């Protein structure tokens, strides 16, 4: 009887063991990412693969859990998916064929996760800032509502920073990042991401109010906010930030879905609305 050709669903028996080697130098490559963000035509464009759900393939759950965790850290450190192919090779093996079914499904999973992280990040940030603006007994609430100067807003939100507020906004790192035990540069990164994102979201909420009355321009609209998120981690003040500056929590898995495409805007160090008033602490080995 002739040998049967293995079907796609039999691929799991040959799936390589996930590797745990960190992205190493890739984690510290904000300078290269700034160049990519500043020159969007340089981005590699790949043909879309079939979007069959990776989780439906028996035996792929181990890969899905590893991809989910690594994608959260990749997105938290860069807020971009430019390193998605590197991440897939780290999980499936350096010799994986980029044209294979496995590679395409894993790559698609990373992209879907990043889109979902971004969408819910902005939803949570808007709800968080809206709540602050509605607190009547907060001494800063009236000042924040009236404030339209981004530098002052960043200082105010920086003063309101705490780990609970951070995880309320940056929800996808809950259960994966241990804030209290992280190094000073890691805490610095969290604080100033939070302060600048909340500042930009407040200005976007002002734009939405003006748009409702028909008096809004284009500054601080949704497109600008989406673009800001794509580059907010690329400030030179964050060049020393890598995963070593944080303590990772383990033994937690989760899965997420989809959200909108990213846009491009000014890099943080060229953006008049991005503000950090203190120098970063030295990176620790």
PDB file of C-alpha atoms in Angstrom:
ATOM      1  CA  UNK A   1       0.000   0.000   0.000  1.00  0.00           C
ATOM      2  CA  UNK A   2       1.556   3.357  -1.033  1.00  0.00           C
ATOM      3  CA  UNK A   3       2.677   5.730   1.701  1.00  0.00           C
ATOM      4  CA  UNK A   4       0.266   8.541   2.401  1.00  0.00           C
ATOM      5  CA  UNK A   5       1.309  12.173   2.130  1.00  0.00           C
ATOM      6  CA  UNK A   6       1.115  13.790   5.579  1.00  0.00           C
ATOM      7  CA  UNK A   7      -1.613  16.395   5.889  1.00  0.00           C
ATOM      8  CA  UNK A   8      -1.089  19.892   7.274  1.00  0.00           C
ATOM      9  CA  UNK A   9      -2.658  18.870  10.563  1.00  0.00           C
ATOM     10  CA  UNK A  10       0.143  16.338  11.069  1.00  0.00           C
ATOM     11  CA  UNK A  11       2.731  19.090  11.155  1.00  0.00           C
ATOM     12  CA  UNK A  12       2.545  19.317  14.934  1.00  0.00           C
ATOM     13  CA  UNK A  13       4.497  16.100  15.423  1.00  0.00           C
ATOM     14  CA  UNK A  14       7.488  17.734  13.776  1.00  0.00           C
ATOM     15  CA  UNK A  15       7.092  21.147  15.448  1.00  0.00           C
ATOM     16  CA  UNK A  16      10.428  22.310  16.898  1.00  0.00           C
ATOM     17  CA  UNK A  17      10.813  22.810  20.622  1.00  0.00           C
ATOM     18  CA  UNK A  18      10.309  26.519  21.495  1.00  0.00           C
ATOM     19  CA  UNK A  19      13.578  28.329  22.160  1.00  0.00           C
ATOM     20  CA  UNK A  20      13.954  30.673  25.109  1.00  0.00           C
ATOM     21  CA  UNK A  21      16.972  32.650  23.927  1.00  0.00           C
ATOM     22  CA  UNK A  22      16.129  36.359  24.372  1.00  0.00           C
ATOM     23  CA  UNK A  23      16.081  38.771  21.456  1.00  0.00           C
ATOM     24  CA  UNK A  24      19.346  40.168  22.849  1.00  0.00           C
ATOM     25  CA  UNK A  25      20.630  42.987  20.616  1.00  0.00           C
ATOM     26  CA  UNK A  26      17.235  43.388  18.961  1.00  0.00           C
ATOM     27  CA  UNK A  27      15.788  44.652  22.249  1.00  0.00           C
ATOM     28  CA  UNK A  28      18.180  47.602  22.231  1.00  0.00           C
ATOM     29  CA  UNK A  29      17.678  48.633  18.594  1.00  0.00           C
ATOM     30  CA  UNK A  30      15.538  51.750  19.013  1.00  0.00           C
ATOM     31  CA  UNK A  31      17.892  53.659  16.734  1.00  0.00           C
ATOM     32  CA  UNK A  32      17.085  51.274  13.868  1.00  0.00           C
ATOM     33  CA  UNK A  33      13.370  51.420  14.669  1.00  0.00           C
ATOM     34  CA  UNK A  34      13.479  55.235  14.636  1.00  0.00           C
ATOM     35  CA  UNK A  35      14.946  55.034  11.138  1.00  0.00           C
ATOM     36  CA  UNK A  36      12.186  52.665  10.036  1.00  0.00           C
ATOM     37  CA  UNK A  37       9.486  54.870  11.566  1.00  0.00           C
ATOM     38  CA  UNK A  38      10.970  57.976   9.959  1.00  0.00           C
ATOM     39  CA  UNK A  39      11.212  56.254   6.551  1.00  0.00           C
ATOM     40  CA  UNK A  40       8.086  54.099   6.224  1.00  0.00           C
ATOM     41  CA  UNK A  41       8.939  53.105   2.632  1.00  0.00           C
ATOM     42  CA  UNK A  42      11.864  51.086   3.984  1.00  0.00           C
ATOM     43  CA  UNK A  43       9.519  48.674   5.732  1.00  0.00           C
ATOM     44  CA  UNK A  44       9.434  45.215   4.244  1.00  0.00           C
ATOM     45  CA  UNK A  45       6.041  44.344   2.832  1.00  0.00           C
ATOM     46  CA  UNK A  46       5.064  40.693   2.942  1.00  0.00           C
ATOM     47  CA  UNK A  47       2.199  39.034   1.125  1.00  0.00           C
ATOM     48  CA  UNK A  48      -0.719  38.206   3.400  1.00  0.00           C
ATOM     49  CA  UNK A  49      -0.894  34.576   4.472  1.00  0.00           C
ATOM     50  CA  UNK A  50      -3.972  32.429   5.066  1.00  0.00           C
ATOM     51  CA  UNK A  51      -5.566  33.435   8.365  1.00  0.00           C
ATOM     52  CA  UNK A  52      -6.562  29.981   9.612  1.00  0.00           C
ATOM     53  CA  UNK A  53      -6.540  30.199  13.389  1.00  0.00           C
ATOM     54  CA  UNK A  54      -3.266  28.831  14.714  1.00  0.00           C
ATOM     55  CA  UNK A  55      -4.928  27.717  17.933  1.00  0.00           C
ATOM     56  CA  UNK A  56      -7.083  25.192  16.053  1.00  0.00           C
ATOM     57  CA  UNK A  57      -4.041  23.153  15.082  1.00  0.00           C
ATOM     58  CA  UNK A  58      -3.620  20.339  17.577  1.00  0.00           C
ATOM     59  CA  UNK A  59      -0.213  20.425  19.226  1.00  0.00           C
ATOM     60  CA  UNK A  60       0.346  24.167  18.654  1.00  0.00           C
ATOM     61  CA  UNK A  61      -0.809  25.323  22.084  1.00  0.00           C
ATOM     62  CA  UNK A  62       2.762  25.389  23.413  1.00  0.00           C
ATOM     63  CA  UNK A  63       3.802  27.623  20.530  1.00  0.00           C
ATOM     64  CA  UNK A  64       0.769  29.879  21.044  1.00  0.00           C
ATOM     65  CA  UNK A  65       1.566  30.399  24.720  1.00  0.00           C
ATOM     66  CA  UNK A  66       5.199  31.281  23.951  1.00  0.00           C
ATOM     67  CA  UNK A  67       4.197  33.576  21.063  1.00  0.00           C
ATOM     68  CA  UNK A  68       1.639  35.343  23.269  1.00  0.00           C
ATOM     69  CA  UNK A  69       4.158  36.040  26.057  1.00  0.00           C
ATOM     70  CA  UNK A  70       6.979  37.133  23.751  1.00  0.00           C
ATOM     71  CA  UNK A  71       4.642  39.355  21.730  1.00  0.00           C
ATOM     72  CA  UNK A  72       3.523  41.187  24.872  1.00  0.00           C
ATOM     73  CA  UNK A  73       7.121  41.999  25.747  1.00  0.00           C
ATOM     74  CA  UNK A  74       8.040  42.944  22.178  1.00  0.00           C
ATOM     75  CA  UNK A  75       5.092  45.314  21.962  1.00  0.00           C
ATOM     76  CA  UNK A  76       5.673  46.790  25.419  1.00  0.00           C
ATOM     77  CA  UNK A  77       9.309  47.570  24.609  1.00  0.00           C
ATOM     78  CA  UNK A  78       8.699  49.042  21.130  1.00  0.00           C
ATOM     79  CA  UNK A  79       4.933  49.452  20.478  1.00  0.00           C
ATOM     80  CA  UNK A  80       5.578  48.201  16.938  1.00  0.00           C
ATOM     81  CA  UNK A  81       5.575  44.827  15.199  1.00  0.00           C
ATOM     82  CA  UNK A  82       8.685  45.337  13.025  1.00  0.00           C
ATOM     83  CA  UNK A  83      10.418  42.477  14.860  1.00  0.00           C
ATOM     84  CA  UNK A  84       7.662  39.949  14.246  1.00  0.00           C
ATOM     85  CA  UNK A  85       9.746  37.729  11.928  1.00  0.00           C
ATOM     86  CA  UNK A  86      12.605  37.639  14.464  1.00  0.00           C
ATOM     87  CA  UNK A  87      10.157  36.617  17.168  1.00  0.00           C
ATOM     88  CA  UNK A  88       8.704  33.832  15.008  1.00  0.00           C
ATOM     89  CA  UNK A  89      12.185  32.455  14.272  1.00  0.00           C
ATOM     90  CA  UNK A  90      12.998  32.572  17.971  1.00  0.00           C
ATOM     91  CA  UNK A  91       9.973  30.384  18.707  1.00  0.00           C
ATOM     92  CA  UNK A  92       9.970  28.037  15.690  1.00  0.00           C
ATOM     93  CA  UNK A  93      13.715  27.870  15.121  1.00  0.00           C
ATOM     94  CA  UNK A  94      16.185  29.838  13.009  1.00  0.00           C
ATOM     95  CA  UNK A  95      15.936  27.320  10.167  1.00  0.00           C
ATOM     96  CA  UNK A  96      12.146  27.609   9.749  1.00  0.00           C
ATOM     97  CA  UNK A  97      11.088  28.230   6.146  1.00  0.00           C
ATOM     98  CA  UNK A  98       9.562  31.755   5.887  1.00  0.00           C
ATOM     99  CA  UNK A  99       7.216  30.445   3.174  1.00  0.00           C
ATOM    100  CA  UNK A 100       5.934  27.573   5.340  1.00  0.00           C
ATOM    101  CA  UNK A 101       2.423  27.281   6.718  1.00  0.00           C
ATOM    102  CA  UNK A 102       3.737  27.358  10.302  1.00  0.00           C
ATOM    103  CA  UNK A 103       5.705  30.572   9.759  1.00  0.00           C
ATOM    104  CA  UNK A 104       2.756  32.339   8.143  1.00  0.00           C
ATOM    105  CA  UNK A 105       0.351  31.377  10.896  1.00  0.00           C
ATOM    106  CA  UNK A 106       2.756  32.377  13.670  1.00  0.00           C
ATOM    107  CA  UNK A 107       3.505  35.706  11.970  1.00  0.00           C
ATOM    108  CA  UNK A 108      -0.210  36.407  11.609  1.00  0.00           C
ATOM    109  CA  UNK A 109      -0.777  35.612  15.278  1.00  0.00           C
ATOM    110  CA  UNK A 110       1.874  38.140  16.326  1.00  0.00           C
ATOM    111  CA  UNK A 111       0.315  40.831  14.136  1.00  0.00           C
ATOM    112  CA  UNK A 112      -3.185  40.158  15.459  1.00  0.00           C
ATOM    113  CA  UNK A 113      -1.979  40.336  19.053  1.00  0.00           C
ATOM    114  CA  UNK A 114      -0.206  43.675  18.484  1.00  0.00           C
ATOM    115  CA  UNK A 115      -3.310  45.152  16.865  1.00  0.00           C
ATOM    116  CA  UNK A 116      -5.467  44.065  19.777  1.00  0.00           C
ATOM    117  CA  UNK A 117      -3.011  45.359  22.378  1.00  0.00           C
ATOM    118  CA  UNK A 118      -3.007  48.767  20.688  1.00  0.00           C
ATOM    119  CA  UNK A 119      -6.775  49.035  20.351  1.00  0.00           C
ATOM    120  CA  UNK A 120      -7.521  48.149  23.965  1.00  0.00           C
ATOM    121  CA  UNK A 121      -4.590  50.271  25.206  1.00  0.00           C
ATOM    122  CA  UNK A 122      -6.222  53.355  23.692  1.00  0.00           C
ATOM    123  CA  UNK A 123      -9.690  52.371  24.909  1.00  0.00           C
ATOM    124  CA  UNK A 124      -8.389  51.947  28.456  1.00  0.00           C
ATOM    125  CA  UNK A 125      -6.373  55.173  28.286  1.00  0.00           C
ATOM    126  CA  UNK A 126      -9.437  57.175  27.206  1.00  0.00           C
ATOM    127  CA  UNK A 127     -11.549  55.666  29.986  1.00  0.00           C
ATOM    128  CA  UNK A 128      -8.783  56.304  32.523  1.00  0.00           C
ATOM    129  CA  UNK A 129      -8.313  59.956  31.578  1.00  0.00           C
ATOM    130  CA  UNK A 130     -12.068  60.523  31.363  1.00  0.00           C
ATOM    131  CA  UNK A 131     -12.439  59.177  34.896  1.00  0.00           C
ATOM    132  CA  UNK A 132      -9.742  61.546  36.180  1.00  0.00           C
ATOM    133  CA  UNK A 133     -11.493  64.490  34.521  1.00  0.00           C
ATOM    134  CA  UNK A 134     -14.790  63.588  36.213  1.00  0.00           C
ATOM    135  CA  UNK A 135     -13.476  63.371  39.791  1.00  0.00           C
ATOM    136  CA  UNK A 136     -14.993  66.461  41.431  1.00  0.00           C
ATOM    137  CA  UNK A 137     -12.962  66.365  44.646  1.00  0.00           C
ATOM    138  CA  UNK A 138      -9.601  66.032  42.876  1.00  0.00           C
ATOM    139  CA  UNK A 139      -7.650  69.297  43.151  1.00  0.00           C
ATOM    140  CA  UNK A 140      -6.151  68.711  39.714  1.00  0.00           C
ATOM    141  CA  UNK A 141      -9.351  67.731  37.886  1.00  0.00           C
ATOM    142  CA  UNK A 142     -10.396  71.307  37.056  1.00  0.00           C
ATOM    143  CA  UNK A 143      -6.841  72.247  36.062  1.00  0.00           C
ATOM    144  CA  UNK A 144      -6.523  69.238  33.770  1.00  0.00           C
ATOM    145  CA  UNK A 145      -9.894  69.914  32.119  1.00  0.00           C
ATOM    146  CA  UNK A 146      -8.852  73.472  31.282  1.00  0.00           C
ATOM    147  CA  UNK A 147      -5.247  72.673  30.338  1.00  0.00           C
ATOM    148  CA  UNK A 148      -4.296  72.453  26.646  1.00  0.00           C
ATOM    149  CA  UNK A 149      -0.504  72.727  26.994  1.00  0.00           C
ATOM    150  CA  UNK A 150       1.016  69.279  26.558  1.00  0.00           C
ATOM    151  CA  UNK A 151       4.146  69.849  28.637  1.00  0.00           C
ATOM    152  CA  UNK A 152       2.140  70.852  31.698  1.00  0.00           C
ATOM    153  CA  UNK A 153      -0.275  67.956  31.138  1.00  0.00           C
ATOM    154  CA  UNK A 154       2.627  65.477  31.005  1.00  0.00           C
ATOM    155  CA  UNK A 155       3.945  66.850  34.304  1.00  0.00           C
ATOM    156  CA  UNK A 156       0.521  66.587  35.942  1.00  0.00           C
ATOM    157  CA  UNK A 157      -0.049  63.013  34.807  1.00  0.00           C
ATOM    158  CA  UNK A 158       3.512  62.153  35.791  1.00  0.00           C
ATOM    159  CA  UNK A 159       2.695  63.397  39.286  1.00  0.00           C
ATOM    160  CA  UNK A 160      -0.385  61.158  39.385  1.00  0.00           C
ATOM    161  CA  UNK A 161       1.532  58.071  38.262  1.00  0.00           C
ATOM    162  CA  UNK A 162       1.280  54.889  40.320  1.00  0.00           C
ATOM    163  CA  UNK A 163       1.574  51.233  39.374  1.00  0.00           C
ATOM    164  CA  UNK A 164      -2.195  50.706  39.660  1.00  0.00           C
ATOM    165  CA  UNK A 165      -2.869  53.459  37.130  1.00  0.00           C
ATOM    166  CA  UNK A 166      -0.126  52.134  34.872  1.00  0.00           C
ATOM    167  CA  UNK A 167      -1.607  48.634  34.694  1.00  0.00           C
ATOM    168  CA  UNK A 168      -5.092  50.068  34.241  1.00  0.00           C
ATOM    169  CA  UNK A 169      -3.872  51.641  30.999  1.00  0.00           C
ATOM    170  CA  UNK A 170      -1.137  49.212  29.923  1.00  0.00           C
ATOM    171  CA  UNK A 171      -3.416  46.293  30.704  1.00  0.00           C
ATOM    172  CA  UNK A 172      -1.643  43.678  28.557  1.00  0.00           C
ATOM    173  CA  UNK A 173       1.357  43.594  30.941  1.00  0.00           C
ATOM    174  CA  UNK A 174      -0.759  42.727  33.984  1.00  0.00           C
ATOM    175  CA  UNK A 175       0.446  39.373  35.265  1.00  0.00           C
ATOM    176  CA  UNK A 176       3.590  39.548  33.119  1.00  0.00           C
ATOM    177  CA  UNK A 177       5.496  42.527  34.600  1.00  0.00           C
ATOM    178  CA  UNK A 178       6.458  42.902  38.267  1.00  0.00           C
ATOM    179  CA  UNK A 179       6.707  46.671  38.723  1.00  0.00           C
ATOM    180  CA  UNK A 180       7.985  47.012  42.297  1.00  0.00           C
ATOM    181  CA  UNK A 181      11.025  44.786  41.739  1.00  0.00           C
ATOM    182  CA  UNK A 182      11.963  46.277  38.370  1.00  0.00           C
ATOM    183  CA  UNK A 183      15.063  48.466  38.016  1.00  0.00           C
ATOM    184  CA  UNK A 184      14.946  52.292  38.147  1.00  0.00           C
ATOM    185  CA  UNK A 185      15.198  52.691  34.365  1.00  0.00           C
ATOM    186  CA  UNK A 186      12.298  50.277  33.889  1.00  0.00           C
ATOM    187  CA  UNK A 187      10.141  52.278  36.319  1.00  0.00           C
ATOM    188  CA  UNK A 188      11.214  55.516  34.591  1.00  0.00           C
ATOM    189  CA  UNK A 189      10.078  54.064  31.252  1.00  0.00           C
ATOM    190  CA  UNK A 190       6.683  53.081  32.671  1.00  0.00           C
ATOM    191  CA  UNK A 191       6.135  56.487  34.289  1.00  0.00           C
ATOM    192  CA  UNK A 192       6.926  58.579  31.226  1.00  0.00           C
ATOM    193  CA  UNK A 193       5.054  56.339  28.807  1.00  0.00           C
ATOM    194  CA  UNK A 194       2.012  56.697  31.045  1.00  0.00           C
ATOM    195  CA  UNK A 195       2.370  60.473  31.486  1.00  0.00           C
ATOM    196  CA  UNK A 196       2.844  61.226  27.782  1.00  0.00           C
ATOM    197  CA  UNK A 197       0.138  58.845  26.582  1.00  0.00           C
ATOM    198  CA  UNK A 198      -2.380  60.277  29.050  1.00  0.00           C
ATOM    199  CA  UNK A 199      -1.397  63.807  28.017  1.00  0.00           C
ATOM    200  CA  UNK A 200      -1.950  62.990  24.341  1.00  0.00           C
ATOM    201  CA  UNK A 201      -5.223  61.200  25.072  1.00  0.00           C
ATOM    202  CA  UNK A 202      -6.510  64.237  26.995  1.00  0.00           C
ATOM    203  CA  UNK A 203      -5.787  66.454  23.970  1.00  0.00           C
ATOM    204  CA  UNK A 204      -7.548  63.898  21.765  1.00  0.00           C
ATOM    205  CA  UNK A 205     -10.603  64.000  24.036  1.00  0.00           C
ATOM    206  CA  UNK A 206     -10.600  67.800  23.628  1.00  0.00           C
ATOM    207  CA  UNK A 207     -10.538  67.260  19.850  1.00  0.00           C
ATOM    208  CA  UNK A 208     -13.497  64.876  20.074  1.00  0.00           C
ATOM    209  CA  UNK A 209     -15.490  67.466  22.025  1.00  0.00           C
ATOM    210  CA  UNK A 210     -14.673  70.134  19.437  1.00  0.00           C
ATOM    211  CA  UNK A 211     -15.530  67.746  16.598  1.00  0.00           C
ATOM    212  CA  UNK A 212     -18.951  67.130  18.127  1.00  0.00           C
ATOM    213  CA  UNK A 213     -19.656  70.861  17.863  1.00  0.00           C
ATOM    214  CA  UNK A 214     -18.167  71.113  14.370  1.00  0.00           C
ATOM    215  CA  UNK A 215     -15.181  73.263  15.368  1.00  0.00           C
ATOM    216  CA  UNK A 216     -12.345  70.722  15.324  1.00  0.00           C
ATOM    217  CA  UNK A 217      -9.263  70.876  13.131  1.00  0.00           C
ATOM    218  CA  UNK A 218      -6.922  67.973  12.482  1.00  0.00           C
ATOM    219  CA  UNK A 219      -4.506  68.428  15.403  1.00  0.00           C
ATOM    220  CA  UNK A 220      -4.835  65.627  17.978  1.00  0.00           C
ATOM    221  CA  UNK A 221      -7.344  63.682  15.900  1.00  0.00           C
ATOM    222  CA  UNK A 222      -7.561  59.893  15.924  1.00  0.00           C
ATOM    223  CA  UNK A 223      -4.963  59.467  13.179  1.00  0.00           C
ATOM    224  CA  UNK A 224      -2.410  61.517  15.117  1.00  0.00           C
ATOM    225  CA  UNK A 225      -3.111  59.573  18.311  1.00  0.00           C
ATOM    226  CA  UNK A 226      -2.619  56.222  16.549  1.00  0.00           C
ATOM    227  CA  UNK A 227       0.638  57.456  15.045  1.00  0.00           C
ATOM    228  CA  UNK A 228       1.856  58.705  18.405  1.00  0.00           C
ATOM    229  CA  UNK A 229       1.435  55.267  19.978  1.00  0.00           C
ATOM    230  CA  UNK A 230       3.555  53.719  17.205  1.00  0.00           C
ATOM    231  CA  UNK A 231       6.562  55.891  18.055  1.00  0.00           C
ATOM    232  CA  UNK A 232       6.179  56.861  21.718  1.00  0.00           C
ATOM    233  CA  UNK A 233       8.768  54.287  22.858  1.00  0.00           C
ATOM    234  CA  UNK A 234      11.395  55.484  20.362  1.00  0.00           C
ATOM    235  CA  UNK A 235      12.588  58.512  22.325  1.00  0.00           C
ATOM    236  CA  UNK A 236      16.369  58.624  22.740  1.00  0.00           C
ATOM    237  CA  UNK A 237      15.680  58.929  26.474  1.00  0.00           C
ATOM    238  CA  UNK A 238      14.621  55.269  26.337  1.00  0.00           C
ATOM    239  CA  UNK A 239      17.630  53.939  24.419  1.00  0.00           C
ATOM    240  CA  UNK A 240      18.920  52.019  27.442  1.00  0.00           C
ATOM    241  CA  UNK A 241      15.577  50.320  28.054  1.00  0.00           C
ATOM    242  CA  UNK A 242      15.460  46.581  27.454  1.00  0.00           C
ATOM    243  CA  UNK A 243      13.823  43.586  29.073  1.00  0.00           C
ATOM    244  CA  UNK A 244      16.658  43.326  31.616  1.00  0.00           C
ATOM    245  CA  UNK A 245      15.336  46.507  33.277  1.00  0.00           C
ATOM    246  CA  UNK A 246      12.132  44.690  34.302  1.00  0.00           C
ATOM    247  CA  UNK A 247      11.202  41.672  36.388  1.00  0.00           C
ATOM    248  CA  UNK A 248       9.057  39.226  34.445  1.00  0.00           C
ATOM    249  CA  UNK A 249       6.229  37.322  36.078  1.00  0.00           C
ATOM    250  CA  UNK A 250       5.834  33.753  34.830  1.00  0.00           C
ATOM    251  CA  UNK A 251       3.227  30.973  34.696  1.00  0.00           C
ATOM    252  CA  UNK A 252       0.507  33.082  33.092  1.00  0.00           C
ATOM    253  CA  UNK A 253      -0.971  32.642  29.633  1.00  0.00           C
ATOM    254  CA  UNK A 254      -3.651  34.536  27.753  1.00  0.00           C
ATOM    255  CA  UNK A 255      -4.866  35.085  24.235  1.00  0.00           C
ATOM    256  CA  UNK A 256      -6.088  38.206  22.463  1.00  0.00           C
ATOM    257  CA  UNK A 257      -7.502  39.188  19.080  1.00  0.00           C
ATOM    258  CA  UNK A 258      -7.528  42.055  16.616  1.00  0.00           C
ATOM    259  CA  UNK A 259      -7.457  45.849  16.177  1.00  0.00           C
ATOM    260  CA  UNK A 260      -6.620  48.635  13.673  1.00  0.00           C
ATOM    261  CA  UNK A 261      -3.495  49.291  11.596  1.00  0.00           C
ATOM    262  CA  UNK A 262      -0.814  51.655  12.791  1.00  0.00           C
ATOM    263  CA  UNK A 263      -0.112  55.060  11.330  1.00  0.00           C
ATOM    264  CA  UNK A 264       3.078  57.149  11.280  1.00  0.00           C
ATOM    265  CA  UNK A 265       3.772  60.500  12.975  1.00  0.00           C
ATOM    266  CA  UNK A 266       6.663  62.557  14.326  1.00  0.00           C
ATOM    267  CA  UNK A 267       9.224  60.720  16.407  1.00  0.00           C
ATOM    268  CA  UNK A 268       9.008  61.580  20.124  1.00  0.00           C
ATOM    269  CA  UNK A 269      12.180  63.690  20.145  1.00  0.00           C
ATOM    270  CA  UNK A 270      10.809  65.758  17.243  1.00  0.00           C
ATOM    271  CA  UNK A 271       7.305  66.074  18.696  1.00  0.00           C
ATOM    272  CA  UNK A 272       6.533  69.283  20.565  1.00  0.00           C
ATOM    273  CA  UNK A 273       3.914  67.427  22.626  1.00  0.00           C
ATOM    274  CA  UNK A 274       6.244  64.718  24.006  1.00  0.00           C
ATOM    275  CA  UNK A 275       7.939  65.779  27.254  1.00  0.00           C
ATOM    276  CA  UNK A 276      10.381  64.237  29.721  1.00  0.00           C
ATOM    277  CA  UNK A 277      11.903  66.657  32.232  1.00  0.00           C
ATOM    278  CA  UNK A 278      14.353  64.285  33.936  1.00  0.00           C
ATOM    279  CA  UNK A 279      17.300  62.323  32.651  1.00  0.00           C
ATOM    280  CA  UNK A 280      16.943  58.522  32.637  1.00  0.00           C
ATOM    281  CA  UNK A 281      18.835  56.522  35.246  1.00  0.00           C
ATOM    282  CA  UNK A 282      21.706  54.415  33.982  1.00  0.00           C
ATOM    283  CA  UNK A 283      20.827  51.044  32.522  1.00  0.00           C
ATOM    284  CA  UNK A 284      21.816  48.164  34.755  1.00  0.00           C
ATOM    285  CA  UNK A 285      23.279  44.915  33.405  1.00  0.00           C
TER     286      UNK A 285
END
